Coordinates of C-alpha atoms in Angstrom, one line a residue:
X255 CA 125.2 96.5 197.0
X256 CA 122.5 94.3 195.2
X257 CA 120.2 92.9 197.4
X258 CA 118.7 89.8 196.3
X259 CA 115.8 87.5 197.0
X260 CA 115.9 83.5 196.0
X261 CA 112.4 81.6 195.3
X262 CA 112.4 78.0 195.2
X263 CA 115.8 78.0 197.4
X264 CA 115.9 74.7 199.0
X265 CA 116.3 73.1 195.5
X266 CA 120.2 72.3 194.4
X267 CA 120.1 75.5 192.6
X268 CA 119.1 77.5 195.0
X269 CA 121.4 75.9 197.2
X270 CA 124.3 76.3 194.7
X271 CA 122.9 80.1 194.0
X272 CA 123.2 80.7 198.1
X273 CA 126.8 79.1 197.9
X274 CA 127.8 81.8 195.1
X275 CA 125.9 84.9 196.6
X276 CA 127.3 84.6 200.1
X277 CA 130.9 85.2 198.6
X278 CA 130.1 87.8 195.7
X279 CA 131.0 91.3 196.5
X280 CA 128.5 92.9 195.6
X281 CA 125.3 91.0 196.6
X282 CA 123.0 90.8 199.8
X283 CA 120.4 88.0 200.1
X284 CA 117.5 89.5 201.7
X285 CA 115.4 86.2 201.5
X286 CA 115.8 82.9 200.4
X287 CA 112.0 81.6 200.1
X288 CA 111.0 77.9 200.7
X289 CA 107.4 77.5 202.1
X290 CA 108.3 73.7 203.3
X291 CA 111.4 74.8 205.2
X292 CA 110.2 78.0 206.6
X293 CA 112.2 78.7 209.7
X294 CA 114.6 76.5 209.4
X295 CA 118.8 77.3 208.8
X296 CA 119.6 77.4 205.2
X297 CA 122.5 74.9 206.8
X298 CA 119.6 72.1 207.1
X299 CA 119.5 71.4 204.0
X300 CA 122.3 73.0 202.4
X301 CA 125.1 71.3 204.9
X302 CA 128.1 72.7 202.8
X303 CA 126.8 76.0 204.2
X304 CA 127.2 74.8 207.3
X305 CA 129.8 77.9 209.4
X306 CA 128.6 80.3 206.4
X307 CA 126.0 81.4 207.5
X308 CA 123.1 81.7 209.7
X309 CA 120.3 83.0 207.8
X310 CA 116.9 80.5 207.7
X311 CA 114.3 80.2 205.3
X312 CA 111.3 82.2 204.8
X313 CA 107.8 81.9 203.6
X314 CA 107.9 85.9 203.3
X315 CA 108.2 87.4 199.9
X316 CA 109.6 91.1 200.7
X317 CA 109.8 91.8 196.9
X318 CA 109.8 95.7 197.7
X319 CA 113.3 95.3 199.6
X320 CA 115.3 93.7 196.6
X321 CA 116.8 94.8 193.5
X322 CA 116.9 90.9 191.9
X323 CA 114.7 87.8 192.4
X324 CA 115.9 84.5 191.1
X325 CA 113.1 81.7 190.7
X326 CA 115.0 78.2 191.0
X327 CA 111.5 76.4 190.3
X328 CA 110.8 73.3 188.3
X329 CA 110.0 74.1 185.1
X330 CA 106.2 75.3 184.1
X331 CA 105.8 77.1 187.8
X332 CA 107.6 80.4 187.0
X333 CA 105.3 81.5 184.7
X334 CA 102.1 80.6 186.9
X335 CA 103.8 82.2 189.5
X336 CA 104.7 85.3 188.2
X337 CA 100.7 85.5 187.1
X338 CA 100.0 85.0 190.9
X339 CA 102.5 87.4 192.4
X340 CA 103.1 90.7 190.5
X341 CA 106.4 92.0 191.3
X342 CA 107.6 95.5 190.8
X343 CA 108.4 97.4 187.5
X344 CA 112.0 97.9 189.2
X345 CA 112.7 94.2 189.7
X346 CA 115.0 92.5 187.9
X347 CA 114.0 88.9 187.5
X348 CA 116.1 86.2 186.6
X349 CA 114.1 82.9 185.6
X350 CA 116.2 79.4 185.8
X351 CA 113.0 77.5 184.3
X352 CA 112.6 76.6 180.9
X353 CA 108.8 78.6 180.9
X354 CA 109.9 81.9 178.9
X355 CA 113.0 80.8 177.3
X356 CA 111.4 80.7 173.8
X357 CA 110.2 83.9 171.8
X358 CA 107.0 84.2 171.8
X359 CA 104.2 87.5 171.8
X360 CA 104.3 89.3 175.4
X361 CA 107.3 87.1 176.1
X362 CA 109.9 90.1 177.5
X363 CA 112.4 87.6 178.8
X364 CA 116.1 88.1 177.3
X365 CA 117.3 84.8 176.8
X366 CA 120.4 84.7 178.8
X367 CA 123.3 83.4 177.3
X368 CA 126.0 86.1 177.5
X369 CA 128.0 84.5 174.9
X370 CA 125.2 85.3 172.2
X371 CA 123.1 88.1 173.8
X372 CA 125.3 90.1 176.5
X373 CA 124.3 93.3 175.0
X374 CA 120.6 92.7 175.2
X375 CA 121.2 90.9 178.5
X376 CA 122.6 94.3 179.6
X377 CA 119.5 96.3 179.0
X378 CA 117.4 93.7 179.8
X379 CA 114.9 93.5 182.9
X380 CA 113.9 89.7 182.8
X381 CA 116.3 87.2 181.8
X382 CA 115.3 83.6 180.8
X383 CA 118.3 81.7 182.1
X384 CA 119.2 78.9 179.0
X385 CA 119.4 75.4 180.0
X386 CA 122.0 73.2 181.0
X387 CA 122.3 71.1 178.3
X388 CA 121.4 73.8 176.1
X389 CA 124.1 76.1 176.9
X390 CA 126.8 73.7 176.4
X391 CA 125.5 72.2 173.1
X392 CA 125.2 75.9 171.7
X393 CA 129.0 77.0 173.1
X394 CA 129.8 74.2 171.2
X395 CA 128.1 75.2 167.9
X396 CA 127.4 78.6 168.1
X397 CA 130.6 79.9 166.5
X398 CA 130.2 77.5 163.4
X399 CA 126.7 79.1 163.2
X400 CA 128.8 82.5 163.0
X401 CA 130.7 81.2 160.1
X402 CA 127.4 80.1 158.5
X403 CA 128.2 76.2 158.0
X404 CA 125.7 74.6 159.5
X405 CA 124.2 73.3 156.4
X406 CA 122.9 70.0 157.7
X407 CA 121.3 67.4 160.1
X408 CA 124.1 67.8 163.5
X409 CA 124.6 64.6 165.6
X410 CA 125.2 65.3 169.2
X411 CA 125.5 63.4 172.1
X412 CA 125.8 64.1 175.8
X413 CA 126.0 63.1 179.2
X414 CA 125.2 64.8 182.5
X415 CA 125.3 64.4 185.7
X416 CA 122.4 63.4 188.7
X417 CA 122.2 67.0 189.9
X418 CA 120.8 67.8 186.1
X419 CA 117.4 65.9 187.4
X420 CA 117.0 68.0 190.5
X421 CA 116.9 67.2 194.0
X422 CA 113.6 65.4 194.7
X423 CA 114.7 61.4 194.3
X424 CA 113.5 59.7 191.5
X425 CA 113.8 56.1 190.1
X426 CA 117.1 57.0 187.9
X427 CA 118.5 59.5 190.6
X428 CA 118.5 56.4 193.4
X429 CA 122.0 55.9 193.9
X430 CA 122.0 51.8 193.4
X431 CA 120.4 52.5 189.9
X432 CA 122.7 55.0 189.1
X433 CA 126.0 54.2 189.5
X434 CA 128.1 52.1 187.4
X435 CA 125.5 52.7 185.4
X436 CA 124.4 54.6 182.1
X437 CA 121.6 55.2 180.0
X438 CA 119.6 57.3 177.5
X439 CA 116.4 59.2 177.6
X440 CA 114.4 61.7 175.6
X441 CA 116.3 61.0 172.4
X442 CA 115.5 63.4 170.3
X443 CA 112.9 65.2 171.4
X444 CA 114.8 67.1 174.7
X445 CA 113.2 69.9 175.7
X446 CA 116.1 72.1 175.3
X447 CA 116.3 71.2 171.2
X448 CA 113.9 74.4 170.4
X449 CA 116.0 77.1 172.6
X450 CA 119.3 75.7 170.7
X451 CA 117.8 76.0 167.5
X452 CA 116.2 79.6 167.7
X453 CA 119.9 80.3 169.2
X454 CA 121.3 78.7 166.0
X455 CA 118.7 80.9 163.8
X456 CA 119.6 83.8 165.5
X457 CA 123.3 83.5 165.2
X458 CA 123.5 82.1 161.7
X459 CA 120.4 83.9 160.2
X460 CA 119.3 80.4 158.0
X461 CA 118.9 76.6 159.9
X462 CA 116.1 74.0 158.7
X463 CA 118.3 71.3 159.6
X464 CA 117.9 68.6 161.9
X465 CA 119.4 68.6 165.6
X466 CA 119.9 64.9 166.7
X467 CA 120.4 64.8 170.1
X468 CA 120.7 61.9 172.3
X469 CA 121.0 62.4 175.9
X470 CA 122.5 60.5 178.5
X471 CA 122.5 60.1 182.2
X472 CA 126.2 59.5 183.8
X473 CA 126.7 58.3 187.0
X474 CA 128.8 60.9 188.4
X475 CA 127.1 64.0 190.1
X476 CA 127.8 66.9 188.0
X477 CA 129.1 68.6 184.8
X478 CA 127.9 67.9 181.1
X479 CA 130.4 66.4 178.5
X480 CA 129.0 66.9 174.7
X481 CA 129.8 66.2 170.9
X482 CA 128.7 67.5 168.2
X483 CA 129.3 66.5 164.6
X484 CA 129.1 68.7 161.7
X485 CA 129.2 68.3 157.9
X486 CA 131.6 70.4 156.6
X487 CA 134.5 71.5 154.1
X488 CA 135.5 74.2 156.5
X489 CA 139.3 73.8 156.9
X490 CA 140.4 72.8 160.3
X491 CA 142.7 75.5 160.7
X492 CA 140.0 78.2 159.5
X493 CA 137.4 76.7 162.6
X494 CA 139.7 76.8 164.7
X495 CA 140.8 80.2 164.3
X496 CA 137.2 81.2 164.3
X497 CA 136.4 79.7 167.4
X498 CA 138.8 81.5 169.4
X499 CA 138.3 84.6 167.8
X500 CA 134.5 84.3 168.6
X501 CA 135.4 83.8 172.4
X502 CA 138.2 86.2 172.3
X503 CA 136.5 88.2 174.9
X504 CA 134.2 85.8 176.5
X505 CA 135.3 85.3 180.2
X506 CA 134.3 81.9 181.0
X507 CA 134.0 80.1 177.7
X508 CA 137.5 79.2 176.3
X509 CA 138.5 77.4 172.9
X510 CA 141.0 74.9 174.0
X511 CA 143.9 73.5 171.2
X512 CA 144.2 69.7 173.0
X513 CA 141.2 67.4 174.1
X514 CA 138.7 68.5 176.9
X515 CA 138.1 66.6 180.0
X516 CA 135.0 67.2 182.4
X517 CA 137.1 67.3 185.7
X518 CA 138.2 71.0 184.0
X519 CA 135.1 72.8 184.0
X520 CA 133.2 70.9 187.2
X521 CA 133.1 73.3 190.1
X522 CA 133.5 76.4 187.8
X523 CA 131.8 78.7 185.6
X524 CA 133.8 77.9 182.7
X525 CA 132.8 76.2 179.4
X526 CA 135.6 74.6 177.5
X527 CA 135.3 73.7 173.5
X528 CA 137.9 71.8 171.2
X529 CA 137.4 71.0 167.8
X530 CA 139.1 68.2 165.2
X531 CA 138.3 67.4 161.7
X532 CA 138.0 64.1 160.4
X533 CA 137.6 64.2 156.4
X534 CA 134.0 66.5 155.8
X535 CA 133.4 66.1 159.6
X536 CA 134.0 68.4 162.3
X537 CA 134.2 66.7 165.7
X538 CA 133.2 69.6 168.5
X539 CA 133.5 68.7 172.2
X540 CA 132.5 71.0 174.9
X541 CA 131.6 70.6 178.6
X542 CA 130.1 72.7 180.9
X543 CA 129.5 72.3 185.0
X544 CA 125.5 71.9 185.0
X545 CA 124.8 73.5 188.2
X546 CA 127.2 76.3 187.1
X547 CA 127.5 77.7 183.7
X548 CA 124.6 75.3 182.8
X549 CA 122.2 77.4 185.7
X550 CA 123.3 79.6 188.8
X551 CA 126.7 80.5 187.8
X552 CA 125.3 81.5 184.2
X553 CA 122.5 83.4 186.3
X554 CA 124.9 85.5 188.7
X555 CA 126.4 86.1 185.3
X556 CA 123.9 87.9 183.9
X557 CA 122.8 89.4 187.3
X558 CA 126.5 90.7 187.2
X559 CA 126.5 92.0 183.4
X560 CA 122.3 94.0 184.2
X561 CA 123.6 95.3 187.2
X562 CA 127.2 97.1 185.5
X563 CA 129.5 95.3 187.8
X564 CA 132.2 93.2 187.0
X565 CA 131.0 90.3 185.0
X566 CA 133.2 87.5 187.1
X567 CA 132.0 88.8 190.2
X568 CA 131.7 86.3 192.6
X569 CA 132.7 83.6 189.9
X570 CA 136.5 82.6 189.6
X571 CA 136.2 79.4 190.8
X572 CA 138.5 76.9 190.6
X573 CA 138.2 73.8 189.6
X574 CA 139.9 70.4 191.9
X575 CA 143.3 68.7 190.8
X576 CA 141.9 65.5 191.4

């Protein structure tokens, strides 16, 4: 049994991580950490737990009694964190925060998209979870990369949902702003741009190009619906033969021969891609659950692929008909 300890858990990540833990079969939460809610049921806050389970918050940090830590911080406080609280050589620490997703000198972090990296993920002892938007954006593009056409500048837009700006309320998370309503920010210069491109690099071995991305807020409360056009004289038949071989063995991430819709991957762990050609350009659409494959679900993931269990342990969710 892995026995696990959750910093940062009153967060919808943390919530969502709780929700997935409590029915895995091979985890234990030890702690769920949460110096504001200390003492209080995890139910408090998280009401879907509600007749789950009894368990409270903690300001303890009994890093000695768990095989895994999660930190479901805002980004920049993992690293200062980590600085401020060794934890143990046999620790396994799995980082939802942007801080160590980059390669850089010292850096140890594996960044954690199975799909690119599972082998290093499974030798791995800190994993740098990827982003939400990231992660779908690269399922979308990383087995063009593999076929070494990305050649150009790639156009991509996509939309998420409120959960993707965390749970403290903000101006553009205040329902009577958001709904019925949509909008754009940080175009072109997301922060997830740099992890998508050093994945790109990786996978391709050559890109200089451009990546114009243009996000969007939706007013629903989860998932992430993308596009992303490509410049190519790829035959359509050739991608798409590609692409499904390049997932062939990928549990959650599936090449699908009709157009996507979000309802199919919200509540899930899967990632669904479809491609179409239009003359030189190849239309890519991909969509992801943000909470899910875009953070916890993608974490458990890799917890499940270090740890030598089954790596849809805890994960076969299915999505609503409605």
């Amino acid at each position: 049994m892995t026995k696990i300890g959750i910093l940062g858990a009153a967060g919808f990540t943390g919530g969502e991580l709780i929700r997935l833990l409590l029915n895995h079969p091979d985890a234990e939460i030890v702690f769920a950490n949460s110096e504001s809610n200390a003492g209080n049921p995890l139910s408090d806050v998280h009401e879907g737990l509600i007749g789950d389970t009894d368990m409270r918050f903690t300001d303890a940090m009994p890093f000695n009694e768990v095989d895994v830590i999660f930190l479901c911080f805002g980004h920049g406080k993992s690293e200062a964190f980590l600085k401020e609280h060794p934890v143990p050589e046999d620790v396994t620490v799995i980082d939802l925060a942007q801080d160590f997703r980059l390669a850089a000198p010292g850096n140890d972090f594996v960044y954690g998209l199975p799909e690119l990296n599972r082998e290093l993920i499974a030798r791995a002892r800190h994993i740098a979870n990827p982003g939400c938007f990231a992660t779908c954006i690269q399922l979308g593009l990383l087995p063009a990369a593999h076929m070494g056409i990305l050649s150009g500048d790639i156009a991509v837009n996509a939309i998420t949902g409120s959960t993707g700006a965390g749970q403290k309320p903000t101006a553009t998370t205040h329902f009577s702003w958001r709904n019925n309503n949509i909008s754009i920010y940080k175009p072109f210069q997301h922060q997830h741009v740099p992890e998508i491109r050093q994945s790109l690099l990786q996978e391709q071995g050559h890109f200089d190009a451009s990546i114009d991305f243009i996000p969007y807020r939706g007013d629903f409360a989860r998932g992430i619906f993308a596009t992303e056009v490509v410049k190519t004289d790829a035959a359509i038949d050739d991608v798409v033969e590609a692409y499904k071989a390049y997932y062939a063995e990928a549990p959650f991430t599936h090449y699908v021969d009709k157009p996507i819709d979000l309802k199919q991957v919200v509540n899930t762990n899967k990632a669904l891609v479809h491609c179409e050609k239009y003359g030189d350009k190849l239309l890519i659409t991909s969509c992801i659950d943000n909470l899910l494959k875009g953070a916890v679900g993608q974490a458990v993931q890799n917890m499940n692929i270090m740890r030598g269990i089954d790596e849809t342990a805890g994960l076969r969710l299915k999505p609503s008909a409605f």
